[in-house]
mmCIF file of C-alpha atoms and ligand atoms in Angstrom:
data_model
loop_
_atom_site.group_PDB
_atom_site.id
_atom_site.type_symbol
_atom_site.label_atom_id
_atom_site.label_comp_id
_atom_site.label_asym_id
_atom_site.label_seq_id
_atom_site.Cartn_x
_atom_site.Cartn_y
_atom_site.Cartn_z
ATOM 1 C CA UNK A 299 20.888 0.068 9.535
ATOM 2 C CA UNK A 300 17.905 -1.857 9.202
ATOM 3 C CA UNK A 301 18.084 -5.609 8.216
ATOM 4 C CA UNK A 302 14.733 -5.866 7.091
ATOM 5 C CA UNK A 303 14.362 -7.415 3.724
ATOM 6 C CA UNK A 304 10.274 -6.225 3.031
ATOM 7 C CA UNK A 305 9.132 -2.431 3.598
ATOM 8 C CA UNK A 306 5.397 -2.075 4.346
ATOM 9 C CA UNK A 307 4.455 1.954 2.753
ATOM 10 C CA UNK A 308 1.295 2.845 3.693
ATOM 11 C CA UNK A 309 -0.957 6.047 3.248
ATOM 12 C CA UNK A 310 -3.909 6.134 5.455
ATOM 13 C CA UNK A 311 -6.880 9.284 6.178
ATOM 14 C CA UNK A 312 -8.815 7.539 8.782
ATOM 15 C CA UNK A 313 -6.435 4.893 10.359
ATOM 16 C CA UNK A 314 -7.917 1.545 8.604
ATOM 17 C CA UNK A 315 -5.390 0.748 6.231
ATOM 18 C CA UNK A 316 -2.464 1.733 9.111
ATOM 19 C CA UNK A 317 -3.650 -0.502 11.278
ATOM 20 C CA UNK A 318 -3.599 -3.246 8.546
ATOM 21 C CA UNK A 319 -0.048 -2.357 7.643
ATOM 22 C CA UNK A 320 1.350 -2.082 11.256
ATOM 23 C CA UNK A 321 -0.007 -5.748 11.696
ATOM 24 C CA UNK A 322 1.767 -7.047 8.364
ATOM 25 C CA UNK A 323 4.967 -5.517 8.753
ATOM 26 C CA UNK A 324 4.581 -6.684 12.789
ATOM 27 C CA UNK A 325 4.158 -10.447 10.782
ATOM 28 C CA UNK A 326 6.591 -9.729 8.563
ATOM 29 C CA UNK A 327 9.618 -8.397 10.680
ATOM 30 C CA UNK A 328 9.241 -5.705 7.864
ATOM 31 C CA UNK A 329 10.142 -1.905 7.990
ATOM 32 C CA UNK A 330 7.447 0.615 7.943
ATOM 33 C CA UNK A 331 6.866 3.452 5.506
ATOM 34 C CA UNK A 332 4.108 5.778 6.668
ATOM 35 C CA UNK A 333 3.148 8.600 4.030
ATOM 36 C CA UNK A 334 2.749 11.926 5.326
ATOM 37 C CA UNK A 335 0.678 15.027 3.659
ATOM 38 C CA UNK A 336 1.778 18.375 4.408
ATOM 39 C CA UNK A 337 -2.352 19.222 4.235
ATOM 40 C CA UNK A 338 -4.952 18.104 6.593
ATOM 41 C CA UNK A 339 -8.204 15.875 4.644
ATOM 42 C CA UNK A 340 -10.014 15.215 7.944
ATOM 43 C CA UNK A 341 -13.958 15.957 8.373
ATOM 44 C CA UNK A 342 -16.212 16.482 6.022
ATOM 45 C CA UNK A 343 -14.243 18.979 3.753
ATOM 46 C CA UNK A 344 -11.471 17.210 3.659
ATOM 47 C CA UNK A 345 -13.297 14.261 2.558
ATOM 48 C CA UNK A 346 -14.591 16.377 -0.332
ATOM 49 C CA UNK A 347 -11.323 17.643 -1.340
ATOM 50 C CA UNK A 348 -10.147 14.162 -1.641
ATOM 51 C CA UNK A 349 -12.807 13.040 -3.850
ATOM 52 C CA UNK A 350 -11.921 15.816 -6.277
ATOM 53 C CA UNK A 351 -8.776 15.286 -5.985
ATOM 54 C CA UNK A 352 -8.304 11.498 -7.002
ATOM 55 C CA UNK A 353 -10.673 12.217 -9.817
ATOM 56 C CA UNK A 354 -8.684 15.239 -10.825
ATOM 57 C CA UNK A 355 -5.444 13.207 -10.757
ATOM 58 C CA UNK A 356 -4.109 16.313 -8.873
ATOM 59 C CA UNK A 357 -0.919 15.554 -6.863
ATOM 60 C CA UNK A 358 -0.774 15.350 -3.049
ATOM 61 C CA UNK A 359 2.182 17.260 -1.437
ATOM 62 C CA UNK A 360 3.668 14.933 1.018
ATOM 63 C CA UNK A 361 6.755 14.339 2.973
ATOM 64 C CA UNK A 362 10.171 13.085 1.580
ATOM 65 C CA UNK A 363 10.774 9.090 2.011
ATOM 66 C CA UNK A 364 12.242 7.647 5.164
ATOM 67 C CA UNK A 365 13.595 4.613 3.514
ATOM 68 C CA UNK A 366 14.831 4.176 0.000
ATOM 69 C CA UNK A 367 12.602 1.109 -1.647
ATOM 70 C CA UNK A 368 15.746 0.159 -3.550
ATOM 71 C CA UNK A 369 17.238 -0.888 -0.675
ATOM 72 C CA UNK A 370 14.456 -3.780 0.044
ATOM 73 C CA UNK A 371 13.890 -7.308 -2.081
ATOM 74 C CA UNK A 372 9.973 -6.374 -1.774
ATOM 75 C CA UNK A 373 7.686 -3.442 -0.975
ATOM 76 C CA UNK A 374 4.513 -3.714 0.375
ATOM 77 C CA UNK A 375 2.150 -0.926 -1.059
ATOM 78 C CA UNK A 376 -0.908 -0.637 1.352
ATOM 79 C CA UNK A 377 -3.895 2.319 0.527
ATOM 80 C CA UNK A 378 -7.408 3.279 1.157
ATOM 81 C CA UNK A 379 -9.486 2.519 -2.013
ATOM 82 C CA UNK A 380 -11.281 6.041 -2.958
ATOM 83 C CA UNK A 381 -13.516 6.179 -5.629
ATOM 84 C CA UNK A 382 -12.597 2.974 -6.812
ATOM 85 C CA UNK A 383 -9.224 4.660 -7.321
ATOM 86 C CA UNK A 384 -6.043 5.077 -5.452
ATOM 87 C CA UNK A 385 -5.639 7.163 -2.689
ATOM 88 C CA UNK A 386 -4.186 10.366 -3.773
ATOM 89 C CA UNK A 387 -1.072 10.451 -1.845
ATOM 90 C CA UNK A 388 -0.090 7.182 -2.455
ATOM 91 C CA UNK A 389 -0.295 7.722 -6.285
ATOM 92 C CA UNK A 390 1.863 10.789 -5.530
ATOM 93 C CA UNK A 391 4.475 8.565 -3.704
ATOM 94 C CA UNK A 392 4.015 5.740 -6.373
ATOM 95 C CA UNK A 393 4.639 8.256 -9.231
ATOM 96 C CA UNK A 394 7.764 9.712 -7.252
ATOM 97 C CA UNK A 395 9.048 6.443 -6.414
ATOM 98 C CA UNK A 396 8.719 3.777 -8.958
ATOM 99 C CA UNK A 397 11.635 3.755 -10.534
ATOM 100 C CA UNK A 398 13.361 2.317 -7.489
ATOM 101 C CA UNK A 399 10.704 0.192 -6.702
ATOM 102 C CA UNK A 400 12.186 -3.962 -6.151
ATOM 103 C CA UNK A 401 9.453 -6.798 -6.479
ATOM 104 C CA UNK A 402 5.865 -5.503 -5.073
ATOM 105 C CA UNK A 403 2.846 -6.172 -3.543
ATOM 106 C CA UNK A 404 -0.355 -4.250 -3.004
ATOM 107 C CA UNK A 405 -3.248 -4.553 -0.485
ATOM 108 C CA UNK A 406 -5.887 -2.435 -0.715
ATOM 109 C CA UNK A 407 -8.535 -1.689 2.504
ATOM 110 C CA UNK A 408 -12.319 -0.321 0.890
ATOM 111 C CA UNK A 409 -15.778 0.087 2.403
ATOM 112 C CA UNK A 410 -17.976 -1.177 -0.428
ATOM 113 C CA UNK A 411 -16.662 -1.439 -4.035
ATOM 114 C CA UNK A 412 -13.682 -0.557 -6.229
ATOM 115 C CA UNK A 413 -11.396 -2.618 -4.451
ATOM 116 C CA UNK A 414 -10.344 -4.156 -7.990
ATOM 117 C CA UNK A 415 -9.864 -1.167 -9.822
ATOM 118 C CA UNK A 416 -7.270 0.305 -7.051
ATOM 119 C CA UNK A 417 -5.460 -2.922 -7.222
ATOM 120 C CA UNK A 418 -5.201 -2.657 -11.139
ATOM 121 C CA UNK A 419 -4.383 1.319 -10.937
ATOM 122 C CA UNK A 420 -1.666 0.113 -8.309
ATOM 123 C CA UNK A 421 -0.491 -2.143 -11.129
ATOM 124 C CA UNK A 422 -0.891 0.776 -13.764
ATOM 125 C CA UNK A 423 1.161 3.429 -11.969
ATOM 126 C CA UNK A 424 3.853 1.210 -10.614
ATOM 127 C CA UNK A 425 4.313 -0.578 -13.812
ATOM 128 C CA UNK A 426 4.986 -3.659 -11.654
ATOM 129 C CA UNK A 427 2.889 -6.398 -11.611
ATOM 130 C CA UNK A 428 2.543 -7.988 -7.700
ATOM 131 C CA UNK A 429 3.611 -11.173 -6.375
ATOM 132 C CA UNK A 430 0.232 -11.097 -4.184
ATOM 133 C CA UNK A 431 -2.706 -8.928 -3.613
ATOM 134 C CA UNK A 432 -4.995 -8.391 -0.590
ATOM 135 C CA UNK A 433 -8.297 -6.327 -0.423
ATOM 136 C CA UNK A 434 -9.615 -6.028 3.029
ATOM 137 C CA UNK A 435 -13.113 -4.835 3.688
ATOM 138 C CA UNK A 436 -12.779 -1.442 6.611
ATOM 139 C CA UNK A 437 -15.680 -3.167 8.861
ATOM 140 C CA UNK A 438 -13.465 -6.649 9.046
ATOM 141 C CA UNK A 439 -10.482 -4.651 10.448
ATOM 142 C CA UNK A 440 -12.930 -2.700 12.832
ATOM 143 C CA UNK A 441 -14.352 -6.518 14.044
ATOM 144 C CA UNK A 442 -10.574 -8.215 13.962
ATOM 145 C CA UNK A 443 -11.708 -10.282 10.809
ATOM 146 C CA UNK A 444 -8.526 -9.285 8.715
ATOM 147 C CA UNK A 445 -6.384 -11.209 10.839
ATOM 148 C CA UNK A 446 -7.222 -14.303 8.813
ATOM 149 C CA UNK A 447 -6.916 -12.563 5.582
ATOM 150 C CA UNK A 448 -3.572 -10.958 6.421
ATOM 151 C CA UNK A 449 -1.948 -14.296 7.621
ATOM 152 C CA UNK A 450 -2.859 -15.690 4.747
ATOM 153 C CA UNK A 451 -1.424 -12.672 2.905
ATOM 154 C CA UNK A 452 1.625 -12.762 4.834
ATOM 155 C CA UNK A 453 2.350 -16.529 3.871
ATOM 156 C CA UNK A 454 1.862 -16.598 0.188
ATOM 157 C CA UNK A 455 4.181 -13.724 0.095
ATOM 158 C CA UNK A 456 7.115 -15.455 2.351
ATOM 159 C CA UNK A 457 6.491 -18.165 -0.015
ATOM 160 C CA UNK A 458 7.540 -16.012 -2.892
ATOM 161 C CA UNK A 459 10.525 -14.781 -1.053
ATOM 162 C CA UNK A 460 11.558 -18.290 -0.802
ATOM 163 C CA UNK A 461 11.171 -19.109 -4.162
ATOM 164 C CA UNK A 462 13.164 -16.307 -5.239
ATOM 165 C CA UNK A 463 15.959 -17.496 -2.766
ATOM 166 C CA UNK A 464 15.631 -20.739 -3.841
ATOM 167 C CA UNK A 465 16.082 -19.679 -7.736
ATOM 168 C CA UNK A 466 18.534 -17.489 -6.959
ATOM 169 C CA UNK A 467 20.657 -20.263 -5.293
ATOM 170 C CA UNK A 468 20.406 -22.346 -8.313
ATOM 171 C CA UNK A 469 21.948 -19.573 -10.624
HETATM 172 C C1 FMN B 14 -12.438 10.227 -0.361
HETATM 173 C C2 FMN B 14 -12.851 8.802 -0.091
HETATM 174 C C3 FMN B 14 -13.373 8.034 -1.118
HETATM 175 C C4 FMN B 14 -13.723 6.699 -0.890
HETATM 176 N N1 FMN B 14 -14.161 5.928 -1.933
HETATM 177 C C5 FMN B 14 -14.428 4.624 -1.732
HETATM 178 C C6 FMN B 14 -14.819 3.786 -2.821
HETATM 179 O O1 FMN B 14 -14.914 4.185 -3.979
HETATM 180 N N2 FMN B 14 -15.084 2.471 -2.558
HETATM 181 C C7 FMN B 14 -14.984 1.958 -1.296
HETATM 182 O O2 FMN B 14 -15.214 0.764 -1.137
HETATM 183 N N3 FMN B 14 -14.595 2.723 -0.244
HETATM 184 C C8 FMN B 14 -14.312 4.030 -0.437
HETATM 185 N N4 FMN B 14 -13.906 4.810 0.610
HETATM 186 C C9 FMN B 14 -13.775 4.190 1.930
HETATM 187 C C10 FMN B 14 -12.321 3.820 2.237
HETATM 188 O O3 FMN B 14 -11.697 3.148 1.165
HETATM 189 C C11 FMN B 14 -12.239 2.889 3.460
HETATM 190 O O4 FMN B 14 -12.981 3.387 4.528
HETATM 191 C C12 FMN B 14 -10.793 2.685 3.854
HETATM 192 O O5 FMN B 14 -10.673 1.523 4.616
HETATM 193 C C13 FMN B 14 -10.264 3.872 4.639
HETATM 194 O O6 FMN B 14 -8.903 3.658 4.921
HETATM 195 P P1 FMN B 14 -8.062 4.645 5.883
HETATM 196 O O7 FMN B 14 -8.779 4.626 7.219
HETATM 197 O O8 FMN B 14 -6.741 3.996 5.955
HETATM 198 O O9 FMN B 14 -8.052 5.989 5.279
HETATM 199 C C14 FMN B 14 -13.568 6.130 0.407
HETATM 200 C C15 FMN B 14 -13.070 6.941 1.435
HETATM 201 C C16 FMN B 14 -12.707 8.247 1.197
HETATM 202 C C17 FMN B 14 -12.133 9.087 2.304
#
């Protein structure tokens, strides 16, 4: 059984956001949740689909959960920003999942704008408000870039760990 005290979920079309979670959970000795549609959004189509389906609200049919969020002090919730909204299948898994959610934190990856409406829909639908936030621009995790940004990420939020340790020591 894993020992891991942070899971890392992620939901990612084109590999961007992935690649950012891989290296934060890698940082973070953390487990790793990768969503999984049963439908296929690549090319051009699929792009199209996706757009009407995050404004639509419409539901994403994906995979049942590897690993129970309960189970974790903190969950990292990592998705694509699409049109200025949250990724459809990671609203799907938020919606499914949030009542067993523990203490979160989101980080969103985004190729122009929107970035802070995703991270306050994140908010919205998880009814949790984060212990730290990360938006990551696509072309700085094509160009290695994010590496700064997710270090820093990675320390404020071993910070907070520790000063829920340290709190809960004291009780
Ligand atoms: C359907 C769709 C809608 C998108 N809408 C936005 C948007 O509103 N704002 C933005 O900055 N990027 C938008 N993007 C770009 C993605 O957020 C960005 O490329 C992201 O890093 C892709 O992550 P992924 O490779 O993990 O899927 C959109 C991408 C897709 C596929």
């Amino acid at each position: 059984m894993s020992k891991a005290r942070v899971l890392v979920v992620y939901y990612s079309r084109s590999g961007v956001t992935a690649h950012a979670a891989k290296a934060l959970a890698n940082r973070l000795g953390a487990d790793l949740e990768d969503i999984v549609e049963r439908s296929d959004r690549s090319g051009p189509l699929g792009f199209v689909r996706s757009i009407i389906d995050v404004l639509r609200e419409r539901p994403a049919r994906i995979n049942a959960a590897k690993h129970d969020p309960s189970s974790y002090e903190l969950v990292v919730i990592a998705t694509p920003v699409w049109a200025h909204r949250v990724a459809t299948p990671m609203r799907t898994w938020l919606t499914a999942y949030r009542a067993r959610l523990p203490k979160v934190a989101f980080l969103c990856t985004f190729g122009g704008s929107g970035a802070e409406q995703a991270l306050g829909q994140l908010a919205d639908i998880s009814g949790r408000s984060a212990l730290a936030r990360c938006q990551i621009d696509a072309r700085d995790v094509r160009d290695g870039a994010q590496v700064r940004l997710l270090e820093i990420f990675a320390a404020r939020l071993e910070r907070k760990l520790a000063h829920v340790d340290a709190l809960e020591w004291e009780c």
